[in-house]
Coordinates of C-alpha atoms in Angstrom, one line a residue:
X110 CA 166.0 108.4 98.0
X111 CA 162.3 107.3 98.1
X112 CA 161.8 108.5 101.4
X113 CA 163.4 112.1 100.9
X114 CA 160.9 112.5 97.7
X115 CA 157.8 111.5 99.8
X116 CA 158.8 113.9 102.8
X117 CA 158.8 116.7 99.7
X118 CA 155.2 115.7 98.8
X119 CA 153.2 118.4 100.8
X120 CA 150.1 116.5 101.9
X121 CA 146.4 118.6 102.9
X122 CA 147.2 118.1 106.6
X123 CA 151.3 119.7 106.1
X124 CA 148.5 122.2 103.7
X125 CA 146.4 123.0 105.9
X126 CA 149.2 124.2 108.5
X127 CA 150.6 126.7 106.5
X128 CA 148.8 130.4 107.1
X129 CA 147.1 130.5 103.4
X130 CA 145.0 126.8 104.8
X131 CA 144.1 128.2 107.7
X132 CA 142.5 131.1 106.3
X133 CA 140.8 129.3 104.1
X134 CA 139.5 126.7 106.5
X135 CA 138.3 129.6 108.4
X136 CA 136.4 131.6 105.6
X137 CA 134.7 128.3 104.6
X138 CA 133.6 127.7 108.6
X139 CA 132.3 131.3 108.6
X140 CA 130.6 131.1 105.2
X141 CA 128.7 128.3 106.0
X142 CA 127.5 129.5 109.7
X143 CA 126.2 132.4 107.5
X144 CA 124.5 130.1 105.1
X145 CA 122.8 128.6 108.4
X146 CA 121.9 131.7 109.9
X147 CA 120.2 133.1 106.9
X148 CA 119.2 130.7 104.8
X149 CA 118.9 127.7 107.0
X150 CA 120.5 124.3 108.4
X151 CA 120.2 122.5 105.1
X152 CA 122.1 125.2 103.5
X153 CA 124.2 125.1 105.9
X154 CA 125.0 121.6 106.0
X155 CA 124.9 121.0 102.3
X156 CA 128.0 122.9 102.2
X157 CA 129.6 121.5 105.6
X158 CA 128.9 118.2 103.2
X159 CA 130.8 120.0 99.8
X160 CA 134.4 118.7 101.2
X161 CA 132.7 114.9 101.9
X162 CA 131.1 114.9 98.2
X163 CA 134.6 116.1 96.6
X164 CA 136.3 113.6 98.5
X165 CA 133.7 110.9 97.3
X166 CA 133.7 111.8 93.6
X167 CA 137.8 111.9 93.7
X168 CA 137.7 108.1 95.0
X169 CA 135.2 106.9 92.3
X170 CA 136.8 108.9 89.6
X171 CA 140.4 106.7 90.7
X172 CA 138.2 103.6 91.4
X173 CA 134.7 103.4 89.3
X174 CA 134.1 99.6 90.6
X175 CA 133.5 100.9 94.3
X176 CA 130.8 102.5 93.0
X177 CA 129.4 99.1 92.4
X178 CA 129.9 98.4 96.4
X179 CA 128.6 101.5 97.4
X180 CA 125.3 100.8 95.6
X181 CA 125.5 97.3 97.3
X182 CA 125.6 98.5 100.6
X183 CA 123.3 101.3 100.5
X184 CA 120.7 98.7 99.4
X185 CA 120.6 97.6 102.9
X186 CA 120.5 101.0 104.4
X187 CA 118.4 103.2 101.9
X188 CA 114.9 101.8 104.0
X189 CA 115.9 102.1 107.4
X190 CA 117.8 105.3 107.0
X191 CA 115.0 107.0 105.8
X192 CA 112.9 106.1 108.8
X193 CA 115.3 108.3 111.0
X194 CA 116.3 110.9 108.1
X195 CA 113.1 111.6 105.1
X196 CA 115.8 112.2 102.3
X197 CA 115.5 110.2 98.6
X198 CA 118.0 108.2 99.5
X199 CA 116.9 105.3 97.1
X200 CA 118.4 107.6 94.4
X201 CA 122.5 107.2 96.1
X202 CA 122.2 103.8 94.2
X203 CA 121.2 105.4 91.4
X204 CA 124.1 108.0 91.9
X205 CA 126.7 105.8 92.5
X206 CA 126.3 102.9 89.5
X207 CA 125.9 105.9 87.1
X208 CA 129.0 107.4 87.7
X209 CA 130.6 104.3 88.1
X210 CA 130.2 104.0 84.4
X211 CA 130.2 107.6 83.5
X212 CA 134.1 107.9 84.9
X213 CA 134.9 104.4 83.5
X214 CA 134.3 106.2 80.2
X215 CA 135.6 109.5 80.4
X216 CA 138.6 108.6 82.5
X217 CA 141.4 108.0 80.5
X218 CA 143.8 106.5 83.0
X219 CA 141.2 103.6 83.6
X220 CA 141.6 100.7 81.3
X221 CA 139.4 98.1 80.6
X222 CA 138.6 95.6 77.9
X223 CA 135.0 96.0 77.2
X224 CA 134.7 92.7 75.2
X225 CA 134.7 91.1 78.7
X226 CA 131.0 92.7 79.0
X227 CA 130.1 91.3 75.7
X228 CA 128.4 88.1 76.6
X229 CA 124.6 86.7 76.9
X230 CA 123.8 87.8 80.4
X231 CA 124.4 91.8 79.5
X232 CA 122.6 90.8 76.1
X233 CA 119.7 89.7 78.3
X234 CA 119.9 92.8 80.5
X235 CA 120.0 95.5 77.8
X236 CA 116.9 93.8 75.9
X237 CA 115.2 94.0 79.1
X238 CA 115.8 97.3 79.5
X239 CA 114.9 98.4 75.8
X240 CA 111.6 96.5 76.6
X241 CA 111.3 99.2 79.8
X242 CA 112.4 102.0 77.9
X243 CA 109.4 100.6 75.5
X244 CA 106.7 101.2 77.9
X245 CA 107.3 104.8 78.2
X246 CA 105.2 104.4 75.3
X247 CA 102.2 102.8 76.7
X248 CA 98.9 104.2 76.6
X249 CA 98.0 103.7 79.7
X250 CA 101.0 104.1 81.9
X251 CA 101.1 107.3 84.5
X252 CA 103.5 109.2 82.7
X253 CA 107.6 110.1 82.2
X254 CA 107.9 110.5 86.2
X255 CA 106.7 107.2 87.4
X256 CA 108.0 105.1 84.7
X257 CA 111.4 106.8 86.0
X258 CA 111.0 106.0 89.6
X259 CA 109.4 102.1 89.3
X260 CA 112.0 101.0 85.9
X261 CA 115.3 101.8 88.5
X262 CA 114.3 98.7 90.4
X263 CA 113.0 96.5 87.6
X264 CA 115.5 96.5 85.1
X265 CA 117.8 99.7 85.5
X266 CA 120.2 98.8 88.6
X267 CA 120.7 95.7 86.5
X268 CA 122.0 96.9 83.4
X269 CA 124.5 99.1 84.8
X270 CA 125.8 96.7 87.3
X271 CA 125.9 93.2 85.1
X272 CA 128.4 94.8 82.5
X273 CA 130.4 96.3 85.4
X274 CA 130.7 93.0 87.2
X275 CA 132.0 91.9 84.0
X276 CA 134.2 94.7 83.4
X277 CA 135.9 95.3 87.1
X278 CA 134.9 92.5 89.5
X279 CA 136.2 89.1 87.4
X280 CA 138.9 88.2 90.2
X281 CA 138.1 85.7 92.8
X282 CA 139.2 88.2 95.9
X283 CA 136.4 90.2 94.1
X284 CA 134.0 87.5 94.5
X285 CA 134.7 87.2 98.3
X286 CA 134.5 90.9 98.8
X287 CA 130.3 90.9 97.7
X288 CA 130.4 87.8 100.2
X289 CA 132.1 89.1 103.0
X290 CA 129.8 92.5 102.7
X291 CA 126.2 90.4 102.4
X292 CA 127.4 88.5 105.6
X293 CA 128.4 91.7 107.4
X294 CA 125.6 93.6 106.6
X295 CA 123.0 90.7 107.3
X296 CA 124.7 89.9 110.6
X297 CA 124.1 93.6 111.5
X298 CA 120.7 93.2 109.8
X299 CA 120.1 90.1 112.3
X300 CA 121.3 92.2 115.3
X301 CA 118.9 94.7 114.6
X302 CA 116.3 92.8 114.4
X303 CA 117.1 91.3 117.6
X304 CA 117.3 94.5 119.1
X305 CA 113.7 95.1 118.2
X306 CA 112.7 91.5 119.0
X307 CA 113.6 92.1 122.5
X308 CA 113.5 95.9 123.9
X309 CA 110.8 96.9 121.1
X310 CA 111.1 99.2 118.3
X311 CA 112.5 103.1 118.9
X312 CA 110.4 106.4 118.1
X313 CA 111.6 106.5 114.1
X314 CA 110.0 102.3 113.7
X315 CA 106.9 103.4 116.0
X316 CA 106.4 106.1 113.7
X317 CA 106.6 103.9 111.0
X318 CA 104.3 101.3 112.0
X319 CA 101.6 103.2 113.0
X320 CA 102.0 106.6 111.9
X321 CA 102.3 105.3 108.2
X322 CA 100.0 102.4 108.9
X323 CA 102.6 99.5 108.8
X324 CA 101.0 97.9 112.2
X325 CA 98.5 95.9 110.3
X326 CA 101.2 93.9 108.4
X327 CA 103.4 94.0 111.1
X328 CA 101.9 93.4 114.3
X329 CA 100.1 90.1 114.3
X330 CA 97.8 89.1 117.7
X331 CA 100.2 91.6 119.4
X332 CA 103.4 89.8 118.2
X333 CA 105.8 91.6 116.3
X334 CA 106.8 90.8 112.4
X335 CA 110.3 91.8 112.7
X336 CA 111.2 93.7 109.7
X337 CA 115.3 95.2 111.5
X338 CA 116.2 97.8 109.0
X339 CA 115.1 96.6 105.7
X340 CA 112.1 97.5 103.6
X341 CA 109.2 95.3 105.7
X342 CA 109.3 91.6 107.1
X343 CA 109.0 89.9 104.3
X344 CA 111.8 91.5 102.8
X345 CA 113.7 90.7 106.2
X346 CA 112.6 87.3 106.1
X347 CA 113.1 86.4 102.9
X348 CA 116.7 88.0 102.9
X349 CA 117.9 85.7 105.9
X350 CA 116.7 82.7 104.4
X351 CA 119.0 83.5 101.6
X352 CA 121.8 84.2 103.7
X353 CA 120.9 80.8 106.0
X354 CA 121.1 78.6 102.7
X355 CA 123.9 80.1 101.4
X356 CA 125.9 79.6 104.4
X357 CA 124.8 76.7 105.6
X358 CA 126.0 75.1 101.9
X359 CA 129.0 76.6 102.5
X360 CA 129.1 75.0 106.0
X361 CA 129.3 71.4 104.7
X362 CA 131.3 72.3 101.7
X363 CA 134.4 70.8 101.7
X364 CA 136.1 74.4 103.0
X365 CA 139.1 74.8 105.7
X366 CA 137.5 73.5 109.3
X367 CA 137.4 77.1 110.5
X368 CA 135.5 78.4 107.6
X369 CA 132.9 75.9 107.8
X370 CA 132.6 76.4 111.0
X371 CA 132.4 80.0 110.7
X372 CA 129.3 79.4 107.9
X373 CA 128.0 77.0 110.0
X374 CA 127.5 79.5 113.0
X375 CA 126.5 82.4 110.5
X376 CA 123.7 79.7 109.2
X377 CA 122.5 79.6 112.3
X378 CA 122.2 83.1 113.2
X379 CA 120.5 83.7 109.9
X380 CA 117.6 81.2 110.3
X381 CA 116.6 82.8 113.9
X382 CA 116.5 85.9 112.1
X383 CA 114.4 84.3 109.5
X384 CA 112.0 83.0 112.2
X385 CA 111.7 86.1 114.0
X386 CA 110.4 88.1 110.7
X387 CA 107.1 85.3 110.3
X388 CA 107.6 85.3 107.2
X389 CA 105.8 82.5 105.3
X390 CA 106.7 83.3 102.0
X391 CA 110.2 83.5 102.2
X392 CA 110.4 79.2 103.1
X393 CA 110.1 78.8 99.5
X394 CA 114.0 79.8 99.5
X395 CA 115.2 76.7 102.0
X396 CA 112.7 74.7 100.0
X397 CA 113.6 75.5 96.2
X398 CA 117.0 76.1 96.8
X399 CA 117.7 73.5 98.7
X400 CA 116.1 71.1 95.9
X401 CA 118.8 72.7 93.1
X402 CA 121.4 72.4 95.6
X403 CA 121.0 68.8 95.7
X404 CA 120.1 68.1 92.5
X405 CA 123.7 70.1 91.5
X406 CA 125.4 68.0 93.8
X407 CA 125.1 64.8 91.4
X408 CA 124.7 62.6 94.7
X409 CA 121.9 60.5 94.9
X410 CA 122.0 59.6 98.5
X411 CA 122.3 63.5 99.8
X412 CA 120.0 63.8 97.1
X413 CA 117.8 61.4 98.9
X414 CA 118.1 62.2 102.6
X415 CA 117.6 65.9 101.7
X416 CA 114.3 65.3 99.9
X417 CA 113.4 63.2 103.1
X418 CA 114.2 65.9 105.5
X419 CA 112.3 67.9 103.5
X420 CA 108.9 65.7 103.6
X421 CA 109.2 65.0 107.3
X422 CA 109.2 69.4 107.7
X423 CA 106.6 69.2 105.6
X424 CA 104.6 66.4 107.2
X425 CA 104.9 68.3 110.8
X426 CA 103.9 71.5 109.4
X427 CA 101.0 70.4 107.8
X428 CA 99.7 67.4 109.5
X429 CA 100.6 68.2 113.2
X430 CA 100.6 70.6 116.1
X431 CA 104.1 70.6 117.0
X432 CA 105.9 73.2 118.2
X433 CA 102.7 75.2 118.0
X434 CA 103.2 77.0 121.0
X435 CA 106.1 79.0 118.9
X436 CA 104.0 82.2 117.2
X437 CA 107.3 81.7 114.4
X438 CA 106.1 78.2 113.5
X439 CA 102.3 78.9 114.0
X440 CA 102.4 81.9 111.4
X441 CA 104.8 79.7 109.0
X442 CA 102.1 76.6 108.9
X443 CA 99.5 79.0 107.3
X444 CA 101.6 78.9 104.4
X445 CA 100.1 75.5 103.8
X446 CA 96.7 75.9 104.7
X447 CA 94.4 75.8 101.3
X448 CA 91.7 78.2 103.1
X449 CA 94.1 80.6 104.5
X450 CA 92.1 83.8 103.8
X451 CA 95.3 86.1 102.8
X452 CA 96.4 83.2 99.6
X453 CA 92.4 83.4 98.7
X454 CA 92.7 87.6 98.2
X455 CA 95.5 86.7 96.6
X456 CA 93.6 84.9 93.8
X457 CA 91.1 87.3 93.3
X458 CA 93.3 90.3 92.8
X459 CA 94.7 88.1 90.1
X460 CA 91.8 87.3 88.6
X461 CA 90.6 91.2 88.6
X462 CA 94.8 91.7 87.0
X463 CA 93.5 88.5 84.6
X464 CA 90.4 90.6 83.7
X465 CA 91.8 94.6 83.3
X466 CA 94.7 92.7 81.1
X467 CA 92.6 90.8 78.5
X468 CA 93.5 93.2 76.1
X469 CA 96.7 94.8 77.1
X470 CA 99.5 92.7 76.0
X471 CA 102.3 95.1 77.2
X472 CA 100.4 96.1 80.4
X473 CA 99.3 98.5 82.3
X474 CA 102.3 100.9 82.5
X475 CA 105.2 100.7 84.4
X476 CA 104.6 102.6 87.3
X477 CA 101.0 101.8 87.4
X478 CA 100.9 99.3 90.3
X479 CA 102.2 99.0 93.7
X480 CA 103.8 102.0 95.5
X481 CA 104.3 104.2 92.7
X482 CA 100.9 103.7 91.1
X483 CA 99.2 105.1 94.7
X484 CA 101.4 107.8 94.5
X485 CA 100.7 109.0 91.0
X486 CA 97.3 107.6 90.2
X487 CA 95.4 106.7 93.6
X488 CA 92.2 106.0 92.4
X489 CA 93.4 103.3 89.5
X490 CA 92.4 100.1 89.5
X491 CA 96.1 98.9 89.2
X492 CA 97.0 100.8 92.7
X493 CA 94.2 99.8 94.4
X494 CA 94.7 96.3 93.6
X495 CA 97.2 94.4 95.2
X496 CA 100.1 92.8 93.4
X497 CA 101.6 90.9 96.5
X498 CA 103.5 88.7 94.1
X499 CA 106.8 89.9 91.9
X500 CA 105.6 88.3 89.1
X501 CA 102.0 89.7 89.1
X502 CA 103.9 92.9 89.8
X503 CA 105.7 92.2 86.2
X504 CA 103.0 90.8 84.6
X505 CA 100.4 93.9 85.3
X506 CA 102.9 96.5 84.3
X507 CA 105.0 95.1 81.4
X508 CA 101.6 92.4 79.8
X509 CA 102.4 89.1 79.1
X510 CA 105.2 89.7 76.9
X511 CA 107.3 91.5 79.2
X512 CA 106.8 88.6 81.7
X513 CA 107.9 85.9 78.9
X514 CA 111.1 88.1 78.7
X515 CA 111.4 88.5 82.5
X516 CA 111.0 85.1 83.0
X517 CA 112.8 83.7 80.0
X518 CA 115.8 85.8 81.0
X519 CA 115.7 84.1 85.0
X520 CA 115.0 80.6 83.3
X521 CA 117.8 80.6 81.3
X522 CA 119.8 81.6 84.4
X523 CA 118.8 78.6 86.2
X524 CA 119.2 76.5 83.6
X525 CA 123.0 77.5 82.7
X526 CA 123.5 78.3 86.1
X527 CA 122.8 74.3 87.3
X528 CA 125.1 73.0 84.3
X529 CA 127.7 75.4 85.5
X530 CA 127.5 74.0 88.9
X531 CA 128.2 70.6 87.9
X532 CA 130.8 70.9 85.4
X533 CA 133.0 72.1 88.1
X534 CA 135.8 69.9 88.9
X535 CA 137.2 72.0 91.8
X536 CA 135.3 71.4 95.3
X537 CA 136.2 74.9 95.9
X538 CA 134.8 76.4 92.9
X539 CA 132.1 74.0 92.9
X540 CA 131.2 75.2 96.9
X541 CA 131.0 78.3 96.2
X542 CA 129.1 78.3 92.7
X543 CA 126.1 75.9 94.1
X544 CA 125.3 78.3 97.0
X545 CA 125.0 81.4 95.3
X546 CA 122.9 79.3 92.7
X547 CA 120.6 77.7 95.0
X548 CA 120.6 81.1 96.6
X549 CA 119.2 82.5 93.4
X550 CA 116.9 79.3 92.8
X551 CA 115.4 80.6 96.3
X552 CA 114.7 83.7 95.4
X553 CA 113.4 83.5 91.8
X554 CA 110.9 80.8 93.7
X555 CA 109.7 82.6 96.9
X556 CA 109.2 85.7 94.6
X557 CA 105.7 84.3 93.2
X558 CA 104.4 84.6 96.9
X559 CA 106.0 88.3 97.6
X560 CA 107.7 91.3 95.7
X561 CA 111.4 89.6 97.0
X562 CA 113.3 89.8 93.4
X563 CA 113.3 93.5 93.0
X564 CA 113.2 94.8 96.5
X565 CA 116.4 95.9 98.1
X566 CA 118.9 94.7 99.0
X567 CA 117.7 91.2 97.4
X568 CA 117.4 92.7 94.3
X569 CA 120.9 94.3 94.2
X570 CA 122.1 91.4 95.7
X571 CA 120.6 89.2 92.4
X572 CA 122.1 91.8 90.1
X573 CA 125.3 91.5 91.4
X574 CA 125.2 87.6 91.9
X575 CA 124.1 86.0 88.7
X576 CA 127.2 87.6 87.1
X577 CA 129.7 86.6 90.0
X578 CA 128.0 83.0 89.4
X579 CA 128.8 82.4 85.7
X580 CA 132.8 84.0 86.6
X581 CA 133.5 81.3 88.9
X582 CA 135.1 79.1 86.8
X583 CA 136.6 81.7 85.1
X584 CA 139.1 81.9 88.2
X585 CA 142.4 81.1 88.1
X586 CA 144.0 77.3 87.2
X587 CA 145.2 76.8 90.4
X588 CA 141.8 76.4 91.8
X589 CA 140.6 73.7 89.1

């Protein structure tokens, strides 16, 4: 009976065979060859691309939450696709978390309890983002445009997603869905970056680095700061020392053989990938979240051994030659030289921030500093002054007051997050919850030295974890 009624059900392929479909197919083929011809390939291709779009905006009206992973993934892509292909493609993440929530709430068929958003991480989020929306009416901000562009990453990508975690993603399979897409997409993030390590960069990444004068950051004495297909190196760098920690927890968490295993050999991979991006900055994330993850554990002796392992890197780093024939470790024992030039232009820049924001207590404007204050006010003192670190970045756009807020908001996520982490009873919970919090320990820390918080696909990756972190022991008994 239920097989007779599906063979009724005429599908676009059986649609598409009849005379009217093919006709159609035909006329859309031949109107947009026309479009090409006279108007031009984008034309052209923009309407090859109508059937794709339709097909995408059927499967998020059905499904609002892949929106959420679509966002996710394009994080990783949006920088290196738009080495090969100059198209805003920053704005898909955008696209996709907006109507994510625009057909969660004009869909009637999709139901959802949206007391489940109502707690004090979206509280956090939306008075973040009515501080943002609050700077539009800063003097001396560069206008409606920029403030658009440079709020997305700082505060708007969160509050759409944190509610929506809340909302659509409370399950536990949900939870190891955003873990099985950061490992995949890091591995292939590794790969690349292995790819250039070894036969060199292609035409789109030598375009890059010299054409838009990356080389100076980039190549080193000749050696290459592998940045794969994220944003720069220390972007690279810092987001495979993330993924290293958090698998490497997971790796001697008390997990099925295979599965630690598995993390174990994933750990790995992720640390050469750290090395290979010289990234000094980004050792902050071993270093500070590997201290929460062993003060979460409770255990005095791991506690112990791991503060000792972490003096003896230390020692060798600082106070020997080791292993200085590696350009990975020479570049990383900077980080602990006290006359290193690039941590003394550091300190200026923030002493010329200190000066220009005596008597700006919101700021300077968001959109004033960084890449969007070059592009819409080059001659400023706010673009022509370095940032380097996230939290300067906050602090000169948003004044002081915006970065109590910012970092009251990622305080009180470290502090709720560790007492979560240890009132778990279940190993399994427990695993899980104290690598993704030492994971965003890492971060929050080894953003003082670079912009890693709000630069994608970290910060997408934060947005998306800090929710995931406080459902863990929302899961179901059977785990506990």
């Amino acid at each position: 009976m239920v097989f007779s009624q599906i063979s009724k059900i005429k599908t676009g392929a059986i649609k598409l065979e009849s005379g009217l479909g093919v006709i159609f197919l035909a006329g859309f083929i031949f109107l947009a060859t026309v479009m090409m011809v006279k108007i031009g390939l984008i034309a052209g291709f923009f309407l090859l691309g109508l059937p794709f779009v339709i097909g995408l905006l059927s499967f998020l009206w059905t499904d609002p939450k892949a929106g959420i992973w679509l966002s996710l993934i394009m994080g990783f892509l949006i920088s290196g696709l738009s080495r090969y292909v100059v198209a805003p493609w920053g704005l898909t993440i955008d696209i996709f978390l907006f109507l994510s929530l625009l057909f969660t709430l004009i869909n009637s068929s999709v139901k959802i309890d949206w007391k489940k958003a109502k707690n004090d991480i979206t509280l956090f989020s939306l008075v973040w983002m009515a501080y943002l929306v609050f700077e539009i009416f800063n003097p001396h901000g560069n206008g409606l445009v920029a403030w658009f562009y440079a709020m997305r990453g700082i505060g708007f990508y969160q509050v759409l997603s944190v509610p929506m975690i809340y909302l659509f993603l409370r399950e536990e399979k949900d939870f190891y869905t955003f873990l099985n897409i950061l490992i995949i997409l890091s591995l292939a993030g590794t790969a690349w970056g292995f790819k250039q390590q070894i036969f060199g960069v292609d035409a789109a990444e030598y375009r890059w680095l010299w054409d838009e004068n990356h080389h100076e950051e980039h190549i080193l004495h000749g050696v290459l700061r592998v940045f794969s297909f994220y944003s720069d190196a220390g972007q690279f760098g810092a987001s495979q020392a993330m993924m290293a920690l958090l698998t490497g927890i997971l790796a001697v968490s008390p997990l099925p053989l295979l599965k630690r295993i598995f993390f174990g050999i994933a750990a790995l991979i992720f640390f050469l990938g750290f090395a290979i991006s010289g990234t000094r900055g980004a050792l902050a994330v071993p270093l500070f979240g590997g201290i929460a993850y062993l003060i979460t554990t409770k255990n005095f002796k791991v506690l112990g051994a791991g503060v000792s392992a972490m003096i003896l890197v230390f020692v060798i780093l600082k106070y020997t030659f080791l292993f200085q024939g590696v350009e990975q470790v020479r570049r990383m024992r900077t980080a602990l030289d006290p006359n290193n030039r690039s941590l003394e232009v550091r300190l200026e820049n923030q002493i010329t921030f200190g000066k220009y924001l005596a008597d700006k207590p919101f700021g300077g404007g968001v959109g004033t500093a960084g890449f969007w204050g070059a592009r819409f006010n080059p001659d400023s003192l706010m673009a022509n002054t370095a940032t380097d670190s996230w939290f300067v970045k906050i602090w000169a756009e948003t004044g002081f007051v915006g970065l109590l807020i910012h970092i009251s908001f990622l305080g009180y996520v470290m502090g709720k997050g560790g007492a979560v982490c240890m009132g778990l009873k279940s190993p399994k919970q427990k695993s899980y919850a104290m690598a993704i919090y030492a994971s965003i320990v890492g971060v929050i820390f080894s953003s003082y030295g670079n912009q890693v918080f709000g630069q994608m696909p970290t910060g997408m990756i934060m947005n998306l974890a800090i929710p995931f972190l406080f459902l863990i022991p929302h899961w179901p008994s059977k785990n506990k």
